[in-house]
Tab-separated table of N, CA, C and O in Angstrom:
chain	number	residue	atom	x	y	z
A	1	PRO	N	-16.391	-6.048	7.033
A	1	PRO	CA	-15.959	-7.436	7.068
A	1	PRO	C	-14.435	-7.524	7.141
A	1	PRO	O	-13.748	-6.623	6.690
A	2	PRO	N	-13.913	-8.605	7.657
A	2	PRO	CA	-12.457	-8.786	7.682
A	2	PRO	C	-11.893	-8.785	6.267
A	2	PRO	O	-12.572	-9.165	5.313
A	3	ALA	N	-10.639	-8.356	6.143
A	3	ALA	CA	-9.995	-8.294	4.816
A	3	ALA	C	-10.029	-9.638	4.117
A	3	ALA	O	-10.152	-9.707	2.897
A	4	SER	N	-9.934	-10.719	4.878
A	4	SER	CA	-9.934	-12.038	4.257
A	4	SER	C	-11.266	-12.349	3.589
A	4	SER	O	-11.342	-13.202	2.714
A	5	ASP	N	-12.335	-11.652	3.977
A	5	ASP	CA	-13.638	-11.835	3.341
A	5	ASP	C	-13.802	-10.955	2.111
A	5	ASP	O	-14.664	-11.198	1.281
A	6	VAL	N	-12.999	-9.901	1.993
A	6	VAL	CA	-13.122	-8.944	0.906
A	6	VAL	C	-12.200	-9.296	-0.255
A	6	VAL	O	-12.541	-9.104	-1.409
A	7	VAL	N	-11.026	-9.832	0.055
A	7	VAL	CA	-9.986	-10.082	-0.935
A	7	VAL	C	-9.866	-11.581	-1.179
A	7	VAL	O	-9.846	-12.375	-0.244
A	8	ASP	N	-9.763	-11.961	-2.456
A	8	ASP	CA	-9.645	-13.391	-2.759
A	8	ASP	C	-8.302	-13.948	-2.300
A	8	ASP	O	-7.363	-13.211	-2.001
A	9	ASP	N	-8.227	-15.267	-2.226
A	9	ASP	CA	-7.038	-15.936	-1.703
A	9	ASP	C	-5.767	-15.557	-2.458
A	9	ASP	O	-4.716	-15.384	-1.854
A	10	ALA	N	-5.852	-15.427	-3.767
A	10	ALA	CA	-4.670	-15.133	-4.582
A	10	ALA	C	-4.137	-13.721	-4.305
A	10	ALA	O	-2.948	-13.465	-4.482
A	11	THR	N	-4.987	-12.834	-3.856
A	11	THR	CA	-4.603	-11.445	-3.634
A	11	THR	C	-4.188	-11.175	-2.193
A	11	THR	O	-3.461	-10.225	-1.923
A	12	GLN	N	-4.601	-12.015	-1.259
A	12	GLN	CA	-4.323	-11.769	0.154
A	12	GLN	C	-2.842	-11.621	0.462
A	12	GLN	O	-2.449	-10.720	1.213
A	13	GLU	N	-2.007	-12.473	-0.096
A	13	GLU	CA	-0.578	-12.385	0.197
A	13	GLU	C	0.013	-11.070	-0.296
A	13	GLU	O	0.743	-10.399	0.430
A	14	LEU	N	-0.316	-10.675	-1.528
A	14	LEU	CA	0.195	-9.417	-2.068
A	14	LEU	C	-0.268	-8.245	-1.219
A	14	LEU	O	0.535	-7.380	-0.850
A	15	PHE	N	-1.542	-8.195	-0.885
A	15	PHE	CA	-2.051	-7.095	-0.082
A	15	PHE	C	-1.448	-7.116	1.322
A	15	PHE	O	-1.253	-6.064	1.934
A	16	GLY	N	-1.124	-8.293	1.827
A	16	GLY	CA	-0.416	-8.378	3.102
A	16	GLY	C	0.938	-7.690	3.032
A	16	GLY	O	1.326	-6.958	3.940
A	17	TRP	N	1.661	-7.907	1.934
A	17	TRP	CA	2.948	-7.231	1.734
A	17	TRP	C	2.767	-5.723	1.649
A	17	TRP	O	3.575	-4.960	2.191
A	18	VAL	N	1.724	-5.276	0.955
A	18	VAL	CA	1.467	-3.841	0.807
A	18	VAL	C	1.215	-3.211	2.176
A	18	VAL	O	1.814	-2.184	2.526
A	19	VAL	N	0.330	-3.818	2.951
A	19	VAL	CA	-0.004	-3.271	4.270
A	19	VAL	C	1.231	-3.297	5.167
A	19	VAL	O	1.533	-2.314	5.865
A	20	ARG	N	1.975	-4.379	5.156
A	20	ARG	CA	3.186	-4.480	5.987
A	20	ARG	C	4.187	-3.389	5.632
A	20	ARG	O	4.712	-2.700	6.512
A	21	GLU	N	4.468	-3.210	4.357
A	21	GLU	CA	5.434	-2.195	3.930
A	21	GLU	C	4.927	-0.792	4.245
A	21	GLU	O	5.668	0.057	4.743
A	22	GLY	N	3.653	-0.548	3.963
A	22	GLY	CA	3.091	0.777	4.218
A	22	GLY	C	3.129	1.151	5.685
A	22	GLY	O	3.557	2.252	6.051
A	23	LEU	N	2.713	0.243	6.550
A	23	LEU	CA	2.698	0.537	7.979
A	23	LEU	C	4.106	0.611	8.558
A	23	LEU	O	4.372	1.442	9.438
A	24	THR	N	5.015	-0.212	8.060
A	24	THR	CA	6.406	-0.132	8.513
A	24	THR	C	6.986	1.236	8.172
A	24	THR	O	7.663	1.859	8.999
A	25	ASN	N	6.720	1.726	6.972
A	25	ASN	CA	7.230	3.044	6.572
A	25	ASN	C	6.626	4.154	7.416
A	25	ASN	O	7.315	5.120	7.762
A	26	ILE	N	5.362	4.029	7.760
A	26	ILE	CA	4.731	5.037	8.618
A	26	ILE	C	5.435	5.078	9.971
A	26	ILE	O	5.808	6.147	10.462
A	27	VAL	N	5.631	3.917	10.570
A	27	VAL	CA	6.262	3.849	11.894
A	27	VAL	C	7.701	4.370	11.837
A	27	VAL	O	8.126	5.123	12.712
A	28	ARG	N	8.449	4.011	10.810
A	28	ARG	CA	9.868	4.368	10.740
A	28	ARG	C	10.135	5.799	10.282
A	28	ARG	O	11.123	6.406	10.691
A	29	HIS	N	9.296	6.323	9.391
A	29	HIS	CA	9.678	7.556	8.703
A	29	HIS	C	8.699	8.721	8.794
A	29	HIS	O	9.111	9.856	8.581
A	30	SER	N	7.440	8.488	9.040
A	30	SER	CA	6.445	9.522	8.771
A	30	SER	C	6.193	10.536	9.871
A	30	SER	O	5.736	11.623	9.593
A	31	ARG	N	6.411	10.143	11.110
A	31	ARG	CA	6.031	10.987	12.249
A	31	ARG	C	4.543	11.328	12.192
A	31	ARG	O	4.117	12.393	12.609
A	32	ALA	N	3.754	10.416	11.657
A	32	ALA	CA	2.308	10.619	11.531
A	32	ALA	C	1.612	10.443	12.871
A	32	ALA	O	2.066	9.693	13.727
A	33	SER	N	0.488	11.123	13.011
A	33	SER	CA	-0.338	10.917	14.202
A	33	SER	C	-1.499	9.986	13.899
A	33	SER	O	-2.128	9.461	14.810
A	34	SER	N	-1.784	9.764	12.608
A	34	SER	CA	-2.847	8.824	12.243
A	34	SER	C	-2.616	8.313	10.825
A	34	SER	O	-1.899	8.915	10.033
A	35	CYS	N	-3.256	7.182	10.552
A	35	CYS	CA	-3.235	6.641	9.197
A	35	CYS	C	-4.562	5.925	8.954
A	35	CYS	O	-5.291	5.597	9.889
A	36	ARG	N	-4.854	5.701	7.684
A	36	ARG	CA	-6.078	5.012	7.273
A	36	ARG	C	-5.682	3.931	6.274
A	36	ARG	O	-4.893	4.174	5.355
A	37	VAL	N	-6.225	2.733	6.464
A	37	VAL	CA	-5.996	1.626	5.539
A	37	VAL	C	-7.353	1.226	4.974
A	37	VAL	O	-8.285	0.942	5.726
A	38	ARG	N	-7.450	1.222	3.658
A	38	ARG	CA	-8.676	0.787	2.979
A	38	ARG	C	-8.336	-0.397	2.087
A	38	ARG	O	-7.428	-0.323	1.268
A	39	ILE	N	-9.106	-1.462	2.259
A	39	ILE	CA	-8.905	-2.664	1.454
A	39	ILE	C	-10.199	-2.983	0.735
A	39	ILE	O	-11.270	-3.029	1.350
A	40	ALA	N	-10.095	-3.158	-0.564
A	40	ALA	CA	-11.227	-3.524	-1.412
A	40	ALA	C	-10.798	-4.757	-2.211
A	40	ALA	O	-9.623	-5.135	-2.193
A	41	PRO	N	-11.721	-5.393	-2.905
A	41	PRO	CA	-11.352	-6.617	-3.627
A	41	PRO	C	-10.156	-6.469	-4.574
A	41	PRO	O	-9.371	-7.401	-4.722
A	42	TRP	N	-9.989	-5.300	-5.193
A	42	TRP	CA	-8.931	-5.148	-6.192
A	42	TRP	C	-7.998	-3.983	-5.902
A	42	TRP	O	-7.236	-3.563	-6.767
A	43	SER	N	-8.054	-3.450	-4.669
A	43	SER	CA	-7.158	-2.347	-4.337
A	43	SER	C	-6.930	-2.272	-2.837
A	43	SER	O	-7.729	-2.768	-2.042
A	44	VAL	N	-5.822	-1.649	-2.491
A	44	VAL	CA	-5.516	-1.342	-1.092
A	44	VAL	C	-4.864	0.037	-1.089
A	44	VAL	O	-4.093	0.377	-1.993
A	45	GLU	N	-5.235	0.846	-0.092
A	45	GLU	CA	-4.710	2.203	0.013
A	45	GLU	C	-4.367	2.489	1.466
A	45	GLU	O	-5.144	2.179	2.365
A	46	ILE	N	-3.194	3.091	1.672
A	46	ILE	CA	-2.754	3.503	2.998
A	46	ILE	C	-2.389	4.975	2.906
A	46	ILE	O	-1.578	5.372	2.057
A	47	VAL	N	-3.000	5.787	3.767
A	47	VAL	CA	-2.763	7.228	3.787
A	47	VAL	C	-2.425	7.630	5.214
A	47	VAL	O	-3.094	7.198	6.157
A	48	ASP	N	-1.385	8.472	5.365
A	48	ASP	CA	-1.058	8.979	6.692
A	48	ASP	C	-0.996	10.508	6.662
A	48	ASP	O	-1.067	11.114	5.601
A	49	ASP	N	-0.885	11.086	7.847
A	49	ASP	CA	-0.822	12.542	7.953
A	49	ASP	C	0.560	13.014	8.397
A	49	ASP	O	0.705	14.056	9.016
A	50	GLY	N	1.580	12.270	8.027
A	50	GLY	CA	2.946	12.569	8.455
A	50	GLY	C	3.657	13.581	7.580
A	50	GLY	O	3.040	14.407	6.913
A	51	VAL	N	4.985	13.460	7.550
A	51	VAL	CA	5.828	14.449	6.885
A	51	VAL	C	5.924	14.255	5.369
A	51	VAL	O	6.581	15.036	4.693
A	52	GLY	N	5.330	13.234	4.824
A	52	GLY	CA	5.245	13.104	3.374
A	52	GLY	C	6.506	12.679	2.668
A	52	GLY	O	6.729	13.033	1.526
A	53	GLY	N	7.358	11.932	3.319
A	53	GLY	CA	8.550	11.409	2.661
A	53	GLY	C	9.793	12.231	2.872
A	53	GLY	O	10.889	11.752	2.640
A	54	GLY	N	9.660	13.464	3.264
A	54	GLY	CA	10.824	14.284	3.590
A	54	GLY	C	11.844	14.422	2.483
A	54	GLY	O	13.018	14.599	2.736
A	55	GLY	N	11.422	14.301	1.220
A	55	GLY	CA	12.340	14.460	0.101
A	55	GLY	C	13.109	13.204	-0.272
A	55	GLY	O	13.878	13.206	-1.208
A	56	ARG	N	12.915	12.126	0.481
A	56	ARG	CA	13.606	10.873	0.155
A	56	ARG	C	12.931	10.225	-1.054
A	56	ARG	O	11.724	10.324	-1.229
A	57	GLY	N	13.712	9.517	-1.823
A	57	GLY	CA	13.159	8.769	-2.941
A	57	GLY	C	12.594	7.445	-2.455
A	57	GLY	O	12.500	7.186	-1.264
A	58	ARG	N	12.227	6.609	-3.377
A	58	ARG	CA	11.729	5.287	-3.021
A	58	ARG	C	12.867	4.456	-2.467
A	58	ARG	O	13.924	4.357	-3.070
A	59	GLY	N	12.618	3.843	-1.334
A	59	GLY	CA	13.613	2.961	-0.738
A	59	GLY	C	13.507	1.564	-1.319
A	59	GLY	O	12.666	1.282	-2.183
A	60	ASN	N	14.342	0.677	-0.838
A	60	ASN	CA	14.341	-0.700	-1.320
A	60	ASN	C	13.010	-1.395	-1.063
A	60	ASN	O	12.589	-2.231	-1.852
A	61	GLY	N	12.364	-1.075	0.051
A	61	GLY	CA	11.079	-1.702	0.367
A	61	GLY	C	10.029	-1.408	-0.681
A	61	GLY	O	9.330	-2.307	-1.158
A	62	LEU	N	9.913	-0.137	-1.064
A	62	LEU	CA	8.931	0.223	-2.087
A	62	LEU	C	9.318	-0.296	-3.457
A	62	LEU	O	8.449	-0.666	-4.253
A	63	LEU	N	10.601	-0.343	-3.749
A	63	LEU	CA	11.034	-0.894	-5.046
A	63	LEU	C	10.683	-2.376	-5.135
A	63	LEU	O	10.152	-2.836	-6.151
A	64	GLY	N	10.971	-3.124	-4.090
A	64	GLY	CA	10.632	-4.544	-4.074
A	64	GLY	C	9.132	-4.767	-4.143
A	64	GLY	O	8.649	-5.669	-4.845
A	65	LEU	N	8.391	-3.939	-3.428
A	65	LEU	CA	6.936	-4.042	-3.455
A	65	LEU	C	6.401	-3.737	-4.850
A	65	LEU	O	5.517	-4.428	-5.356
A	66	SER	N	6.952	-2.728	-5.487
A	66	SER	CA	6.542	-2.378	-6.846
A	66	SER	C	6.757	-3.543	-7.802
A	66	SER	O	5.907	-3.832	-8.650
A	67	GLU	N	7.872	-4.240	-7.654
A	67	GLU	CA	8.146	-5.404	-8.504
A	67	GLU	C	7.101	-6.493	-8.289
A	67	GLU	O	6.636	-7.113	-9.254
A	68	ARG	N	6.720	-6.743	-7.044
A	68	ARG	CA	5.685	-7.744	-6.749
A	68	ARG	C	4.349	-7.351	-7.375
A	68	ARG	O	3.643	-8.186	-7.933
A	69	VAL	N	4.015	-6.065	-7.256
A	69	VAL	CA	2.735	-5.581	-7.778
A	69	VAL	C	2.700	-5.692	-9.298
A	69	VAL	O	1.717	-6.175	-9.877
A	70	VAL	N	3.759	-5.269	-9.967
A	70	VAL	CA	3.826	-5.358	-11.431
A	70	VAL	C	3.743	-6.815	-11.879
A	70	VAL	O	3.034	-7.140	-12.839
A	71	ALA	N	4.409	-7.717	-11.170
A	71	ALA	CA	4.359	-9.140	-11.513
A	71	ALA	C	2.938	-9.697	-11.394
A	71	ALA	O	2.575	-10.635	-12.095
A	72	ALA	N	2.140	-9.087	-10.521
A	72	ALA	CA	0.744	-9.511	-10.356
A	72	ALA	C	-0.198	-8.783	-11.318
A	72	ALA	O	-1.408	-8.972	-11.259
A	73	GLY	N	0.370	-7.953	-12.201
A	73	GLY	CA	-0.442	-7.226	-13.176
A	73	GLY	C	-1.068	-5.965	-12.625
A	73	GLY	O	-2.040	-5.459	-13.173
A	74	GLY	N	-0.484	-5.433	-11.562
A	74	GLY	CA	-1.060	-4.256	-10.925
A	74	GLY	C	-0.225	-3.013	-11.094
A	74	GLY	O	0.801	-3.003	-11.767
A	75	VAL	N	-0.694	-1.955	-10.450
A	75	VAL	CA	-0.044	-0.650	-10.484
A	75	VAL	C	0.132	-0.181	-9.053
A	75	VAL	O	-0.806	-0.255	-8.254
A	76	LEU	N	1.316	0.321	-8.733
A	76	LEU	CA	1.590	0.883	-7.419
A	76	LEU	C	1.750	2.382	-7.557
A	76	LEU	O	2.444	2.856	-8.460
A	77	GLU	N	1.089	3.117	-6.686
A	77	GLU	CA	1.236	4.573	-6.619
A	77	GLU	C	1.726	4.905	-5.224
A	77	GLU	O	1.176	4.411	-4.240
A	78	ALA	N	2.769	5.725	-5.128
A	78	ALA	CA	3.279	6.134	-3.824
A	78	ALA	C	3.831	7.537	-3.942
A	78	ALA	O	4.564	7.849	-4.883
A	79	GLY	N	3.460	8.382	-2.988
A	79	GLY	CA	4.002	9.722	-3.013
A	79	GLY	C	3.401	10.611	-1.959
A	79	GLY	O	2.429	10.246	-1.294
A	80	PRO	N	4.011	11.787	-1.815
A	80	PRO	CA	3.556	12.729	-0.802
A	80	PRO	C	2.222	13.356	-1.174
A	80	PRO	O	1.850	13.431	-2.342
A	81	LEU	N	1.514	13.793	-0.141
A	81	LEU	CA	0.255	14.502	-0.303
A	81	LEU	C	0.448	15.954	0.143
A	81	LEU	O	1.306	16.239	0.962
A	82	ALA	N	-0.364	16.849	-0.378
A	82	ALA	CA	-0.303	18.253	0.034
A	82	ALA	C	-1.448	18.518	1.000
A	82	ALA	O	-2.552	18.039	0.772
A	83	PRO	N	-1.258	19.213	2.043
A	83	PRO	CA	-0.017	19.876	2.469
A	83	PRO	C	0.926	18.958	3.236
A	83	PRO	O	2.078	19.291	3.435
A	84	ALA	N	0.441	17.804	3.683
A	84	ALA	CA	1.290	16.860	4.413
A	84	ALA	C	0.724	15.462	4.238
A	84	ALA	O	-0.441	15.289	3.908
A	85	GLY	N	1.569	14.476	4.470
A	85	GLY	CA	1.107	13.100	4.405
A	85	GLY	C	1.731	12.325	3.272
A	85	GLY	O	2.546	12.838	2.495
A	86	TRP	N	1.332	11.078	3.202
A	86	TRP	CA	1.858	10.147	2.203
A	86	TRP	C	0.747	9.186	1.834
A	86	TRP	O	-0.075	8.813	2.672
A	87	ARG	N	0.723	8.761	0.589
A	87	ARG	CA	-0.274	7.802	0.110
A	87	ARG	C	0.440	6.674	-0.609
A	87	ARG	O	1.293	6.911	-1.473
A	88	LEU	N	0.073	5.452	-0.243
A	88	LEU	CA	0.529	4.242	-0.923
A	88	LEU	C	-0.722	3.516	-1.383
A	88	LEU	O	-1.611	3.245	-0.567
A	89	ALA	N	-0.822	3.251	-2.671
A	89	ALA	CA	-2.004	2.561	-3.204
A	89	ALA	C	-1.573	1.534	-4.228
A	89	ALA	O	-0.637	1.749	-4.995
A	90	VAL	N	-2.285	0.421	-4.226
A	90	VAL	CA	-2.074	-0.645	-5.212
A	90	VAL	C	-3.420	-0.967	-5.828
A	90	VAL	O	-4.414	-1.121	-5.120
A	91	HIS	N	-3.430	-1.040	-7.150
A	91	HIS	CA	-4.650	-1.359	-7.895
A	91	HIS	C	-4.356	-2.555	-8.801
A	91	HIS	O	-3.382	-2.547	-9.548
A	92	LEU	N	-5.209	-3.563	-8.706
A	92	LEU	CA	-5.124	-4.729	-9.578
A	92	LEU	C	-6.309	-4.708	-10.530
A	92	LEU	O	-7.342	-4.107	-10.236
A	93	GLN	N	-6.166	-5.397	-11.647
A	93	GLN	CA	-7.310	-5.545	-12.553
A	93	GLN	C	-8.269	-6.554	-11.967
A	93	GLN	O	-7.853	-7.605	-11.456
A	94	ALA	N	-9.547	-6.245	-12.038
A	94	ALA	CA	-10.566	-7.183	-11.552
A	94	ALA	C	-10.571	-8.426	-12.428
A	94	ALA	O	-10.368	-8.357	-13.645
A	95	ALA	N	-10.780	-9.555	-11.796
A	95	ALA	CA	-10.860	-10.810	-12.544
A	95	ALA	C	-12.133	-10.839	-13.378
A	95	ALA	O	-13.157	-10.269	-12.989
A	96	ALA	N	-12.073	-11.494	-14.503
A	96	ALA	CA	-13.266	-11.638	-15.352
A	96	ALA	C	-14.296	-12.498	-14.622
A	96	ALA	O	-13.939	-13.461	-13.957
A	97	PRO	N	-15.583	-12.157	-14.769
A	97	PRO	CA	-16.626	-12.955	-14.072
A	97	PRO	C	-16.721	-14.363	-14.602
A	97	PRO	O	-16.386	-14.681	-15.692
């Protein structure tokens, strides 16, 4: 189903920022040949097969994104994968039924 059917209205904007930042970083920095984006009701994950950050720290984009995620009560994970690649994931707490 489309992401808009999986993620509630309050989460769509935040996840839009996550996907935008993740894909922008892949295009600008990763030299990846492929990437995967997974969106679930309370999480989004982007994984690529690129160079894994090349030793650079978190840039302003990831810092700003982290602030947005924390403000929404979530957790951001970002870092290189072995032997190559990069993973960006955001996890929010599920809403009470």
